[in-house]
Each structure stands twice: as structure tokens, then as C-alpha cells.
Coordinates of C-alpha atoms and ligand atoms in Angstrom, one line a residue:
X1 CA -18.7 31.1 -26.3
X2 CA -19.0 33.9 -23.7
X3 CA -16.9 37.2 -24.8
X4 CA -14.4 36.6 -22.0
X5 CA -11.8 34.4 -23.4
X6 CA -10.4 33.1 -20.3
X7 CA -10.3 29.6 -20.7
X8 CA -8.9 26.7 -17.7
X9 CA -9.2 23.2 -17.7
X10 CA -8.9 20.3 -15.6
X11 CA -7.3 17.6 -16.8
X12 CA -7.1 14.1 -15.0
X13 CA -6.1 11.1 -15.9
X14 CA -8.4 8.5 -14.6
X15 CA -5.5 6.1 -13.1
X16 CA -6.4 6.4 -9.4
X17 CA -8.2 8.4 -7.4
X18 CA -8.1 12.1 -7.1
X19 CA -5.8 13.2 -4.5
X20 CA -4.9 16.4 -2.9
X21 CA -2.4 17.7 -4.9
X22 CA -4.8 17.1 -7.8
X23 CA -7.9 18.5 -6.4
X24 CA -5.6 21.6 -5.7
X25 CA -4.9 21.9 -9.2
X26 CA -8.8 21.3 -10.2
X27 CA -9.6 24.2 -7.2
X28 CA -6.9 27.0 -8.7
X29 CA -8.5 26.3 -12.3
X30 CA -11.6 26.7 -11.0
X31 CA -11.1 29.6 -8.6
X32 CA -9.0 31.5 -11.3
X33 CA -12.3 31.1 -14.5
X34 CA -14.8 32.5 -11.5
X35 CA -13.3 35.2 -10.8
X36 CA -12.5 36.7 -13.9
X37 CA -16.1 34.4 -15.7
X38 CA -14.2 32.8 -17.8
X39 CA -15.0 28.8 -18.7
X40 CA -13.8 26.2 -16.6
X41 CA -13.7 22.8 -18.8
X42 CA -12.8 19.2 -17.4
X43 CA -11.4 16.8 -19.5
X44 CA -10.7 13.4 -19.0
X45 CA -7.4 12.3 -20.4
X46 CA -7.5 8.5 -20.4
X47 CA -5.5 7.8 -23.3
X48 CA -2.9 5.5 -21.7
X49 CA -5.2 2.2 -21.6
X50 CA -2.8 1.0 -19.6
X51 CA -3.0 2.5 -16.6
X52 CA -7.0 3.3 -17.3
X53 CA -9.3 2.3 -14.3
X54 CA -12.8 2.5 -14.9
X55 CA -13.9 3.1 -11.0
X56 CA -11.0 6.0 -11.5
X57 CA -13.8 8.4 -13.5
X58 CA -16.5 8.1 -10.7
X59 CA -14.7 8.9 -8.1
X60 CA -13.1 11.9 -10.1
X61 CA -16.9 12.7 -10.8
X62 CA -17.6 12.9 -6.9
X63 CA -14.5 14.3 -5.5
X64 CA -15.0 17.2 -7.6
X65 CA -19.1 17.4 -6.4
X66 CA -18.7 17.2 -3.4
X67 CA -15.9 19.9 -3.1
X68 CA -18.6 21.9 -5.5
X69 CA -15.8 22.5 -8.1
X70 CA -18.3 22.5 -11.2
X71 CA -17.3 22.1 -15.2
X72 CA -19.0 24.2 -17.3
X73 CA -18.7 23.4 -20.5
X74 CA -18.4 19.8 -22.6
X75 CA -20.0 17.8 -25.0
X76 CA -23.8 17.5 -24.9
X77 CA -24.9 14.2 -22.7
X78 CA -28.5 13.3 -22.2
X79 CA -29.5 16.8 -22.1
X80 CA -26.8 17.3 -19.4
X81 CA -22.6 18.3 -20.9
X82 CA -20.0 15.7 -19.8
X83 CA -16.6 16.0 -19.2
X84 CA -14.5 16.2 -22.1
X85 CA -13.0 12.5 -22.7
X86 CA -9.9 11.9 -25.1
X87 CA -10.8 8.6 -25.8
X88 CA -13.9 9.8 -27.8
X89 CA -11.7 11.9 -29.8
X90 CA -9.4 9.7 -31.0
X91 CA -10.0 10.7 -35.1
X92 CA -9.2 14.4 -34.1
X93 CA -5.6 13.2 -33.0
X94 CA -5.1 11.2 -36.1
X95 CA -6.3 14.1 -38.4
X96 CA -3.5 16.4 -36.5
X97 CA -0.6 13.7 -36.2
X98 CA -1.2 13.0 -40.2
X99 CA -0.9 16.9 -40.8
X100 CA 2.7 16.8 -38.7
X101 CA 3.5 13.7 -40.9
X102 CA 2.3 15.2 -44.1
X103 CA 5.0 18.2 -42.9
X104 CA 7.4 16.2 -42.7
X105 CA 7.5 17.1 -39.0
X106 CA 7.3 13.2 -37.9
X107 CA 8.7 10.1 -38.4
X108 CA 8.2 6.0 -37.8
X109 CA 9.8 4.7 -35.5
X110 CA 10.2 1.2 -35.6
X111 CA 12.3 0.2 -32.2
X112 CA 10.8 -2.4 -29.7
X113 CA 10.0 -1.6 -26.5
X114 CA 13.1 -4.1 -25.8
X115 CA 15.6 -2.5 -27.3
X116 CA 14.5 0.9 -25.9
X117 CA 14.7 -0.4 -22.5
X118 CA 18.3 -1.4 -22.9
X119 CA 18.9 2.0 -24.2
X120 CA 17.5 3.7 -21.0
X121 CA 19.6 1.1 -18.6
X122 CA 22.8 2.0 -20.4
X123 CA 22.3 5.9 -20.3
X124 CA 21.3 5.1 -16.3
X125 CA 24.7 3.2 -16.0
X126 CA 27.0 6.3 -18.1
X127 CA 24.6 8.6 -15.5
X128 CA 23.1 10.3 -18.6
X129 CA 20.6 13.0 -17.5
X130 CA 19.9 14.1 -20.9
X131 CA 18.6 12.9 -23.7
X132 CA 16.9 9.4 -24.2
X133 CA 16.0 7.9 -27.5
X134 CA 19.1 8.3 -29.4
X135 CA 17.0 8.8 -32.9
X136 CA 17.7 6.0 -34.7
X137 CA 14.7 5.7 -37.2
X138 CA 14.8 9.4 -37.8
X139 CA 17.5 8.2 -40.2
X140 CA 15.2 5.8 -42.4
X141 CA 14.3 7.1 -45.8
X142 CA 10.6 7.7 -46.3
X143 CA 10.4 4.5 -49.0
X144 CA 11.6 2.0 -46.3
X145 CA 9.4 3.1 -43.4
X146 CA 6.4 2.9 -45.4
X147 CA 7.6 0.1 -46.9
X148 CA 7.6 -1.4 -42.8
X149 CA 4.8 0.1 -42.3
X150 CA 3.3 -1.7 -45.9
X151 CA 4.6 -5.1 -44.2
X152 CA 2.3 -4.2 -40.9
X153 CA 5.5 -3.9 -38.5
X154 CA 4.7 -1.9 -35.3
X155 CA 5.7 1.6 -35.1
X156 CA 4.9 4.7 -33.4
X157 CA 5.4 8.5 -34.3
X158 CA 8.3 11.0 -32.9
X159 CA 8.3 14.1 -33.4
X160 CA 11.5 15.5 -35.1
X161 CA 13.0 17.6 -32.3
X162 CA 15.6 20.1 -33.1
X163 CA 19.4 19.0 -32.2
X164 CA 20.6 22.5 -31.2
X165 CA 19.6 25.2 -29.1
X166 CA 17.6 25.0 -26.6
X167 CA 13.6 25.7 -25.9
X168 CA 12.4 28.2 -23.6
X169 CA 9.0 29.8 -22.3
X170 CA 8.0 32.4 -19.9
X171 CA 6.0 30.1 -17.3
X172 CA 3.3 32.3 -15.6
X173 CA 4.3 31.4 -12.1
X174 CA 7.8 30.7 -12.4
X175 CA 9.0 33.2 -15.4
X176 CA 11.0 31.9 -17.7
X177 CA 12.5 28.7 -18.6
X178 CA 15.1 27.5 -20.6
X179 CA 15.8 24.2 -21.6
X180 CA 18.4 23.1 -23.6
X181 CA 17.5 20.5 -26.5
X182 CA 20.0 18.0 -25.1
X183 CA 17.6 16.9 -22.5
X184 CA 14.5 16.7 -25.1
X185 CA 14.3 13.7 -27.2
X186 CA 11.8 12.7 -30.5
X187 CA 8.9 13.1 -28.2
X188 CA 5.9 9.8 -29.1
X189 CA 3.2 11.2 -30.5
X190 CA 1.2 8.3 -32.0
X191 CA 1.4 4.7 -29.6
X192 CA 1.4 1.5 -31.9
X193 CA -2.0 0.9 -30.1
X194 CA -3.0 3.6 -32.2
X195 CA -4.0 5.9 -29.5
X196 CA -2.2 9.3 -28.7
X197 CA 0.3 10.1 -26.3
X198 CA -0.5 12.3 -23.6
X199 CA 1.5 15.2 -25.0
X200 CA 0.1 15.2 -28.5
X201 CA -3.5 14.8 -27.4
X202 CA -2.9 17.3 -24.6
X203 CA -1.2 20.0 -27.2
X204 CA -4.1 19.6 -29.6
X205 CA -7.0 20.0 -27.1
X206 CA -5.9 22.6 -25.4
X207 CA -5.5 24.1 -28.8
X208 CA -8.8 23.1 -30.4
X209 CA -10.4 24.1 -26.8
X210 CA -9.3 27.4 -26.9
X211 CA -7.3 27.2 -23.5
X212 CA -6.1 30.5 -22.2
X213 CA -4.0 29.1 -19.6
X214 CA -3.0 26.2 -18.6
X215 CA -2.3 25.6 -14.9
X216 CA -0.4 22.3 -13.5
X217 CA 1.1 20.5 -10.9
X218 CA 5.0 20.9 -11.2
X219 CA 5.5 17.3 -12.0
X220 CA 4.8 18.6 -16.0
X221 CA 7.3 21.1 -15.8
X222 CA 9.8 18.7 -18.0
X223 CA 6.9 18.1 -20.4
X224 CA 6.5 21.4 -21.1
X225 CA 9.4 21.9 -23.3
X226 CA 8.1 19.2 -25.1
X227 CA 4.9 20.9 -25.6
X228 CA 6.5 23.9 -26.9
X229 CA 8.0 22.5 -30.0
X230 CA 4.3 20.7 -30.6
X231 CA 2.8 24.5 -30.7
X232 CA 5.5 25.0 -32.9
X233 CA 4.9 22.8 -35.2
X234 CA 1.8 23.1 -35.7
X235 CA 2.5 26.9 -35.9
X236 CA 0.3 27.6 -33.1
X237 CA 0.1 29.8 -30.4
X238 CA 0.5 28.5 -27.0
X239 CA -1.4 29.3 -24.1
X240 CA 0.3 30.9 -20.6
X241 CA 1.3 27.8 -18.7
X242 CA 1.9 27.6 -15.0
X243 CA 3.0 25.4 -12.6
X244 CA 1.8 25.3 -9.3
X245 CA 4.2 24.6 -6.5
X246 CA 4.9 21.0 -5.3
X247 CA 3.3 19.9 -2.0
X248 CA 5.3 18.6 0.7
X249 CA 4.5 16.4 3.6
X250 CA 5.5 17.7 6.9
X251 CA 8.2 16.1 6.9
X252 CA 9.7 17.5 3.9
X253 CA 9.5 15.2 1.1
X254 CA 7.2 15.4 -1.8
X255 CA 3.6 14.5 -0.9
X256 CA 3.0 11.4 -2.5
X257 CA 0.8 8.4 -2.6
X258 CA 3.0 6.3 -0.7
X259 CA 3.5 9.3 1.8
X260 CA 0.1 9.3 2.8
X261 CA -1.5 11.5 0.5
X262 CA -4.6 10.9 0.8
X263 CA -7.7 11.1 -1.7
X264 CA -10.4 13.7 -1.7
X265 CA -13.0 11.0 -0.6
X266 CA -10.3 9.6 2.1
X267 CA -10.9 13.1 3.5
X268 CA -14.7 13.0 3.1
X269 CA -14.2 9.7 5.0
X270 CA -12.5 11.0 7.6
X271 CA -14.8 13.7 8.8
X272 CA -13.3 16.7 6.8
X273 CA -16.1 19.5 5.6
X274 CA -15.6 20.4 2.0
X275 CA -15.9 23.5 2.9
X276 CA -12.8 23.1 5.2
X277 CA -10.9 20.7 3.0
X278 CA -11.5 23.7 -0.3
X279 CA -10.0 26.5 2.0
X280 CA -7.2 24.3 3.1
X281 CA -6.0 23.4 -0.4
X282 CA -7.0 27.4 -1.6
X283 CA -3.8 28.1 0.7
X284 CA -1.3 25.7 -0.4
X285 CA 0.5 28.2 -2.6
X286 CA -1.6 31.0 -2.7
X287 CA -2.9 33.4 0.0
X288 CA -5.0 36.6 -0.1
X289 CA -2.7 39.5 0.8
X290 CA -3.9 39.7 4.0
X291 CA -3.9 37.5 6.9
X292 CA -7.3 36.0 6.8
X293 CA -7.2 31.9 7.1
X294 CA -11.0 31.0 7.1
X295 CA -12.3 32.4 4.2
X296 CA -15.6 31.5 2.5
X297 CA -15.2 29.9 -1.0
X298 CA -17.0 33.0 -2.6
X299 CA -14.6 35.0 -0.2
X300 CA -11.8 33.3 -2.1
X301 CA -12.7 33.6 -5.5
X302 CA -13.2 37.2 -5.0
X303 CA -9.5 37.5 -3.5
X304 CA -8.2 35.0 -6.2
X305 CA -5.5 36.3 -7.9
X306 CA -2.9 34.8 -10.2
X307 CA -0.3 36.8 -9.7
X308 CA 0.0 35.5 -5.7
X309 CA 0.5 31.8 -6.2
X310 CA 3.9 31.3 -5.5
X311 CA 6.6 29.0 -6.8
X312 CA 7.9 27.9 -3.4
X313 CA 6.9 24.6 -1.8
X314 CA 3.8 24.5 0.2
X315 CA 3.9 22.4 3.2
X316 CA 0.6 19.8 3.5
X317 CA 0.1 20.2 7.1
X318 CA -2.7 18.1 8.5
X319 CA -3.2 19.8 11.6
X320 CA -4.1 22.9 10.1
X321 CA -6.4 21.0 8.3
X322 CA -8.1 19.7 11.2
X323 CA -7.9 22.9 13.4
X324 CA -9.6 24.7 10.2
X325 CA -12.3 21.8 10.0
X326 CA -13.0 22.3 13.5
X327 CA -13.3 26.2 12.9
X328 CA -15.6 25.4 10.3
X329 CA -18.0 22.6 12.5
X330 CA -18.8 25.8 15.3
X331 CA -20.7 27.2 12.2
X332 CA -22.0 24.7 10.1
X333 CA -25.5 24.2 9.5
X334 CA -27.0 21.5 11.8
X335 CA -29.3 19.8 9.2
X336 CA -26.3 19.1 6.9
X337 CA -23.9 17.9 9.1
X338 CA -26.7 15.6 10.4
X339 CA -27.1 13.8 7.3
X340 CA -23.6 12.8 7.3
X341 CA -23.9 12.1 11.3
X342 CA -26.7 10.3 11.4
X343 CA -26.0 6.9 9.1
X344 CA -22.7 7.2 11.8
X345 CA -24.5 6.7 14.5
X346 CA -27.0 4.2 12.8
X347 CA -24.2 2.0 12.1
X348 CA -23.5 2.2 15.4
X349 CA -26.8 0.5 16.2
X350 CA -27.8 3.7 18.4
X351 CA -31.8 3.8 18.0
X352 CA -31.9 6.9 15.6
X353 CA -35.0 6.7 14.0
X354 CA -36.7 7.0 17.2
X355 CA -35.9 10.6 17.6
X356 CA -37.0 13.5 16.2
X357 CA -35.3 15.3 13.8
X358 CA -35.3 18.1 15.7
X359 CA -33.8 16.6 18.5
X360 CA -31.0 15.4 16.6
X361 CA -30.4 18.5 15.0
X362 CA -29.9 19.8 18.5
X363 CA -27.4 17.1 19.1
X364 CA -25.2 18.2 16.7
X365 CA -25.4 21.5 17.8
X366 CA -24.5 20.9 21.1
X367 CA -21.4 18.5 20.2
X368 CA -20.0 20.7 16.9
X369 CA -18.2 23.0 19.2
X370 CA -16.5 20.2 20.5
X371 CA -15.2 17.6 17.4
X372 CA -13.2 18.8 14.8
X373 CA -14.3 15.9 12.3
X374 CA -17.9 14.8 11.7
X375 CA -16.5 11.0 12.7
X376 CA -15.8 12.8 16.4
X377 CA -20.0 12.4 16.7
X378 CA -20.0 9.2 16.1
X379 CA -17.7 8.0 18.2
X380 CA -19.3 9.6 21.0
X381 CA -23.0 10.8 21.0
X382 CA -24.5 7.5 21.7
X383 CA -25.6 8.4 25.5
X384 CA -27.6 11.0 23.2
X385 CA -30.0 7.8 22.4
X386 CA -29.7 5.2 24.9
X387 CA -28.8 5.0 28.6
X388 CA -25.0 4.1 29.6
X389 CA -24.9 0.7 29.8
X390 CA -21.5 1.3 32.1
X391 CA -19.7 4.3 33.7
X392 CA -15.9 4.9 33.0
X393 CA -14.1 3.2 35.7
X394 CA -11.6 6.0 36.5
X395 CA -14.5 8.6 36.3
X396 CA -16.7 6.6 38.8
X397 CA -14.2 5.8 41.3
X398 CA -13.6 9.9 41.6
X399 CA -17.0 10.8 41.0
X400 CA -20.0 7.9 42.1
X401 CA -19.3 8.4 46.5
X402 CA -21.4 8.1 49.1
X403 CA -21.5 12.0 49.7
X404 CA -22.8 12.5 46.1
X405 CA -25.4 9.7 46.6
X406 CA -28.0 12.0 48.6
X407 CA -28.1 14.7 46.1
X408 CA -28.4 12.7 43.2
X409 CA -31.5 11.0 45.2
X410 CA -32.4 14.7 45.6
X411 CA -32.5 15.5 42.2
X412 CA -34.9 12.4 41.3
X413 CA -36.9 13.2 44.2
X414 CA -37.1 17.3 42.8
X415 CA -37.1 16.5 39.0
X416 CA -41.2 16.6 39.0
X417 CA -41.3 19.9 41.0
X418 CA -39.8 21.5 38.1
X419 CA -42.5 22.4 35.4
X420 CA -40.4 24.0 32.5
X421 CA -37.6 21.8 32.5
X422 CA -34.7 24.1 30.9
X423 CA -31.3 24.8 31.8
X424 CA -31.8 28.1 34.1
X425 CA -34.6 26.0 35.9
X426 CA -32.0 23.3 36.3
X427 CA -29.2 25.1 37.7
X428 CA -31.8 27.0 39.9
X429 CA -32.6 23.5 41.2
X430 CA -28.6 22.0 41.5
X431 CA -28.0 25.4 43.3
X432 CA -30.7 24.6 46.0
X433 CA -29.6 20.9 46.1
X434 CA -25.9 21.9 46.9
X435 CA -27.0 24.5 49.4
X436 CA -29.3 22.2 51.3
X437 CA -26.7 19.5 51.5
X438 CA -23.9 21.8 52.3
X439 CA -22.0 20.6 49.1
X440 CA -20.2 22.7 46.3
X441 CA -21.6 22.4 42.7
X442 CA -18.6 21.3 41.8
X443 CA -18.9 18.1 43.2
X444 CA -22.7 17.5 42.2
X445 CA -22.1 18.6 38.8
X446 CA -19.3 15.9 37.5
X447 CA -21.4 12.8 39.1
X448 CA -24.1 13.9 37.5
X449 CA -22.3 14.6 34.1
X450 CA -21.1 11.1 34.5
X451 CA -24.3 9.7 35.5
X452 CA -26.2 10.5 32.4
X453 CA -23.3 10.1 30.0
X454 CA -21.0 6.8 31.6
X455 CA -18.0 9.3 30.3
X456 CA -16.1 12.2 31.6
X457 CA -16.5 14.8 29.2
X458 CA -18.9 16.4 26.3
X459 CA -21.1 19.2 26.0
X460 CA -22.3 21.5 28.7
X461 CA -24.2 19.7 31.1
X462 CA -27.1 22.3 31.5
X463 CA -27.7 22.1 27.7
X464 CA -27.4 18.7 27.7
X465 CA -30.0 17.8 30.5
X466 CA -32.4 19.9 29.2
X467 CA -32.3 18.3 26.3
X468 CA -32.1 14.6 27.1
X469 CA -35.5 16.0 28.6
X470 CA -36.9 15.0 32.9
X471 CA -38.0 11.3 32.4
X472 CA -34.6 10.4 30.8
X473 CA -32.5 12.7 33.4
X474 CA -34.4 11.4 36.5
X475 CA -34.4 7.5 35.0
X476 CA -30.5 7.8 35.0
X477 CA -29.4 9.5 37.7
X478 CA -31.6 7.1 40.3
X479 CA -29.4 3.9 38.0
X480 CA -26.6 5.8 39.1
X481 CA -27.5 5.9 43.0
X482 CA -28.6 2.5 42.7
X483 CA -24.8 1.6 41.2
X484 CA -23.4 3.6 44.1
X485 CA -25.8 1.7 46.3
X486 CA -24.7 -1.6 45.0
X487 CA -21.0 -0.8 44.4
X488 CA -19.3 1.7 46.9
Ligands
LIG1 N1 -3.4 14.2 -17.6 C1 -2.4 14.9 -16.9 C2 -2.6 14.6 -15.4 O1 -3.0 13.5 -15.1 C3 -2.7 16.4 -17.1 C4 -1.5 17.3 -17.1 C5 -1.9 18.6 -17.6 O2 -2.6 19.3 -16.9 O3 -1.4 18.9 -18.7 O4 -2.3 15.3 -14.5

């Protein structure tokens, strides 16, 4: 173990997918261990078989690789270290639930899920907010539980909570907390399926692990408490725990599944950079003392800085998130963003693999500026690969006349005169064009756009001739006199 004894982990539960809100929490954990080098573990915590979804762990896996939010530490795999995973340390619970019961610290409880349920609808109807398993198995003696237990009746483990007081802890975002022991019951610690609960297993890793701090989502705020008199038990020091601030939907409720909160890889899917999506979520309840909004991630860690997450909401704005992808496209690298472009543009049945990779590279460039999400290029570079098979009907009926006719016949009857076919060579030739035919280059310029595209808009039409090269330029622009020919 390194000498720094900063310690974080990420801790899913492989029920779902990863949203937002948790690869927020996996990005703070990760942000805070870089910059002060501490360890930044990840730990699967699939003890409730219940809920347990197999696909649940891959798409953890990706969502954190593709954001580049790497573990490192965990148990030896294949010459590679895993992910921590709870269910493959199932004796280690046991061992530490028999030292609480050995204490005396924990009883059997014997109650059926049944009666427990009725329990929780009457509280619901006297509108109890505290409390919640009324305790009546911590009464048994010791002979008669094990004598229940002897006679293989079901039972799980609670932990003997106090009855007065109350339970309080300084959290490291929201100071302290106080909780009176009212609203904490005999907490389960051991399920009759023999597995752990989350709390128990959670208290005991983060323990064994040697976490420094743990850092949340708010949603384990109540738990915490909980928690507390677990490290107290065990007469153990607990780490600094935090809880992030809740994310909101623009609308002001709680960002939540149902509310359109989508997953990491729903983002990935929707044309969003990691790069972009990583500095969005760096924001949500955190900035870095200044007003900077794009930051690199390297720029982030170094500006990271516990002390400046706040407690208050943060609002989940998805326009920001787009304007910031956009922001990020102008830059990007044109070879990367290609190989998520391309297999776009294949499915598409555009003729990809008969161009050059340079050439496509140079696509991207010229369209970047212009789409805020990689599926922008999909949607519309096709004209980049084959000719328009038809012209927008609105754009034609301004643009295809009989007045634009001569110079686009012009410019076919010109294109070979011109030996190095590159934008300034191109506007030279437009230029003489308009001035022979006593016409403005705003008039030419449009119908041309139009002629080699079929659409209104897209990148600069110098750039864009120059690359789409003379044979394809000249080929298109006399289909588009012929159409005025034909048509007007
Ligand atoms: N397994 C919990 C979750 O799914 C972890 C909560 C914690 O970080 O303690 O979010």
C-alpha cells in the first residue's frame, strides 16, 4: 500500500445500469484519490440476489472505460486486478456477523416477511415516520432462539440498536448530523439466504479496505446512522463520509430513472464525448473557484478540491450538456471521432469504405464545428459520399432559376481550366463567373451549395468543394442544370 492513505471507493450495485447520478459519484471518487494519489478501489456490491442482473456488471465495466474513470486496486484476475465483488467474500461477513453475535451485539430474528409487512402498513396508516421493526425477537432468551435455530426455522440477524439518544456524525460535506434513535430500528445484518445485507457488508469492507472516505449519493444519508452504530460495535473507527448533493431535473424534481435519467452508455449513444459528458457531471456540485466551464480532466483533477462540493442541489441541465459537447467537437481529434462516425454512416449504407481515410478525416473536420453530438454526422454527411439523389423542395424552388442556370453551366465549362483545385482557386473562379454574368455571389453561391449537397445548409462551401474534389463538383452541378433544364 502506497504511503498516502487516502483511500475512495466506488461502490455499485449491479441492478441496472449506471446512470448519471452514479457515474457522478464514481467521477468525485476518482477525481478526489488523483489528486491527492491516493487509491481509488471499485467494488461491486451485488449482495441482494434479488435485484442482481448479470448484464448490470458489463455495462458498469464500460461506462466507467469509456468515461476513463480507472480502479486501481483489487483482487488479482488473470494477471489483470478486478473489481472488488461482495459476493466472493461472503465467509469474511460471516466471520464479522459471528464476532457481533459472539458480543452479544445481535440477535435472531425469527418474523416472516408477512408479518413484517403488516407491521410497515399499520405504522403507514398511524403516519409513523420513525421507527420500523418494533423489536420483538430481541426479547427471546438465547436457549429458545437457538433452540429455533436447532429446529432449522428461518431467521435473520439485527443488530441491537440503542433505545435512547440519538446518533450523530460530522458528514464531510454537510457537517454534522444528528439523528435521534427513534427513527433507527434493529438494522438486518445477516439475510435468511445467508448472504449480508448491504449495510453490514458495506461497514466491514470499507473497514477491512482501509477506506479513508467515503463519498455518496444523498439517497444513503438515512443509512448512515445505521452505519455508525456498526463502527461502533465493532469498536472501529469510521471513515469521513460525505454525501454528494442530489441531482435535479430541470424541472425540479429529483433526477430519477423514470425522469429521464439516462445511463452513461444512453449518452455514448446519443453522441455525447466522454470528455464532455466527465466535465459536465465534474460540475454538478462542485466547481473550481473560478469561472472556468470547459476544463480538461487533468485540468480538473488538479483544481479538485473537497472542500468546494456543496450541499445544495445541482440542477441536471441537458442543454448545457449539449452546448459543452459541442464546445468540445470544435477541438476533438478527427481520427477519434471518426471511428465513432464512420460505422454511423455505414449503417446508413453511404459507400464508406471507398474513401480514403484521409478524406474522411477531413469530413469530420469540416462538419465538427457545426454538430454538437457525433449522431449530428450521421444524419447529415451522406452528400460527402454519394451524389443527391434529390434537392430540398423549398431550397430549389428559391435557389435552382433560370438566371442561376448559365453560371452553373459556366462553372462546368471552367472546372478544367483550373489546375490546383483549392478553395482560393475556386473563389477566384465564382468571382469571374459572377462578374461575367453580371450576377452577385450571393446568388451563385447558395445554388451551388444546394447543387452539390440536395440541402440548404453545412459546412463552408469553399472547403467543401475543394474537397469533394473537380470531377465530383463539375458531375453535380451540370445534374443540377439539367434538373433546372427539365423542371423550371
Ligand atoms: N451499493 C450502494 C449503491 O448502489 C453503495 C452505497 C455506498 O456507497 O455506500 O449505491
Amino acid at each position: 500500500m502506497s504511503e498516502n492513505r487516502i483511500r475512495v471507493r466506488f461502490a455499485p450495485s449491479p441492478t441496472g445500469y449506471l446512470h448519471v447520478g452514479g457515474a457522478r459519484t464514481a467521477l468525485f471518487n476518482y477525481l478526489f484519490a488523483k489528486k491527492t494519489g491516493g487509491t481509488f478501489i471499485l467494488r461491486i456490491e451485488d449482495t441482494d440476489r434479488t435485484r442482481f442482473q448479470e448484464d448490470s456488471l458489463k455495462e458498469i465495466f464500460d461506462s466507467l472505460k469509456w468515461m476513463g474513470i480507472e480502479w486501481t486496486e483489487g483482487p488479482e484476475k488473470g494477471g489483470d486486478f478486478g473489481p472488488y465483488i461482495q459476493s466472493e467474500r461472503l465467509d469474511i461477513y460471516k466471520e464479522y456477523a459471528q464476532i457481533l453475535w459472539d458480543r452479544g451485539q445481535v440477535y435472531p430474528c425469527f418474523c416472516t416477511p408477512e408479518r413484517l409487512e403488516k407491521m410497515r402498513k399499520e405504522k403507514e396508516l398511524r403516519k409513523e415516520q420513525h421507527g420500523g421493526y418494533d423489536r420483538r425477537c430481541r426479547e427471546i432468551s438465547k436457549e429458545e432462539a437457538q433452540k429455533r435455530i436447532d429446529a432449522g426455522e428461518p431467521y435473520v440477524l439485527r443488530l441491537k440498536a440503542p433505545l435512547e439518544g440519538s446518533i450523530s456524525f460530522v458528514d464531510g460535506i454537510r457537517g454534522e448530523i444528528e439523528t435521534p434513535v427513534t427513527m433507527v430500528d434493529d438494522t438486518v445484518l445477516m439475510k435468511t439466504d445467508g448472504y449480508p445485507t448491504y449495510h453490514l457488508a458495506s461497514v466491514v469492507d470499507d473497514h477491512l479496505m482501509e477506506i479513508s472516505h467515503v463519498l455518496r449519493g444523498d439517497e444513503w444519508i438515512a443509512s448512515t446512522p445505521r452505519h455508525i452504530l456498526l463502527y461502533k460495535a465493532f469498536g472501529w473507527q469510521p471513515p469521513v463520509i460525505a454525501h454528494l448533493p442530489v441531482i435535479l431535473s430541470p424541472d425540479g424534481g429529483k433526477l430519477s430513472k423514470r425522469k429521464g435519467a439516462a445511463s452513461v452508455m444512453d449518452y455514448k449513444r446519443a453522441g455525447y464525448l466522454p470528455e464532455a459528458l466527465l466535465n459536465f457531471l465534474s460540475l454538478l456540485g462542485w466547481n473550481p473557484g473560478d469561472d472556468r466551464e470547459i476544463m480538461s480532466v487533468d485540468d480538473i483533477i488538479e483544481a479538485f478540491d473537497m472542500n468546494r462540493i456543496s450541499a445544495k442541489p445541482s440542477v441536471f441541465d441537458e442543454d448545457k450538456l449539449t452546448w459543452m459537447n459541442g464546445q468540445y467537437m470544435e477541438h476533438y481529434d478527427s481520427a477519434k471521432l471518426l471511428a465513432d462516425v464512420e460505422p454511423m454512416w455505414a449503417e446508413k449504407g453511404l459507400p464508406v469504405a471507398d474513401f480514403s481515410a484521409g478524406y474522411k478525416e477531413h469530413v469530420v473536420s469540416l462538419f465538427r464545428v457545426r454538430c454538437k453530438k457525433v449522431t449530428e454526422f450521421g444524419e447529415n454527411g451522406g452528400y460527402f459520399f454519394k451524389d443527391p439523389e434529390d434537392y430540398d423542395a423549398k431550397q430549389a424552388g428559391k435557389q435552382f432559376t433560370t438566371a442561376v442556370k448559365p453560371a452553373f453551366d459556366k462553372i462546368v465549362e471552367k472546372a478544367d481550366g483550373v489546375a490546383d483545385w483549392n478553395r482560393a482557386a475556386l473563389e477566384g473562379l465564382f468571382h469571374g463567373i459572377a462578374d461575367e454574368l453580371g450576377m452577385s455571389a450571393g446568388k451563385i453561391n447558395p445554388a451551388v451549395r444546394l447543387a452539390v449537397t440536395g440541402v440548404g445548409g453545412g459546412p463552408d462551401l469553399f472547403d467543401m468543394l475543394e474537397l469533394l474534389g473537380k470531377d465530383c463538383v463539375k458531375r453535380r452541378v451540370a445534374a443540377a442544370s439539367a434538373w433546372i433544364e427539365k423542371n423550371v
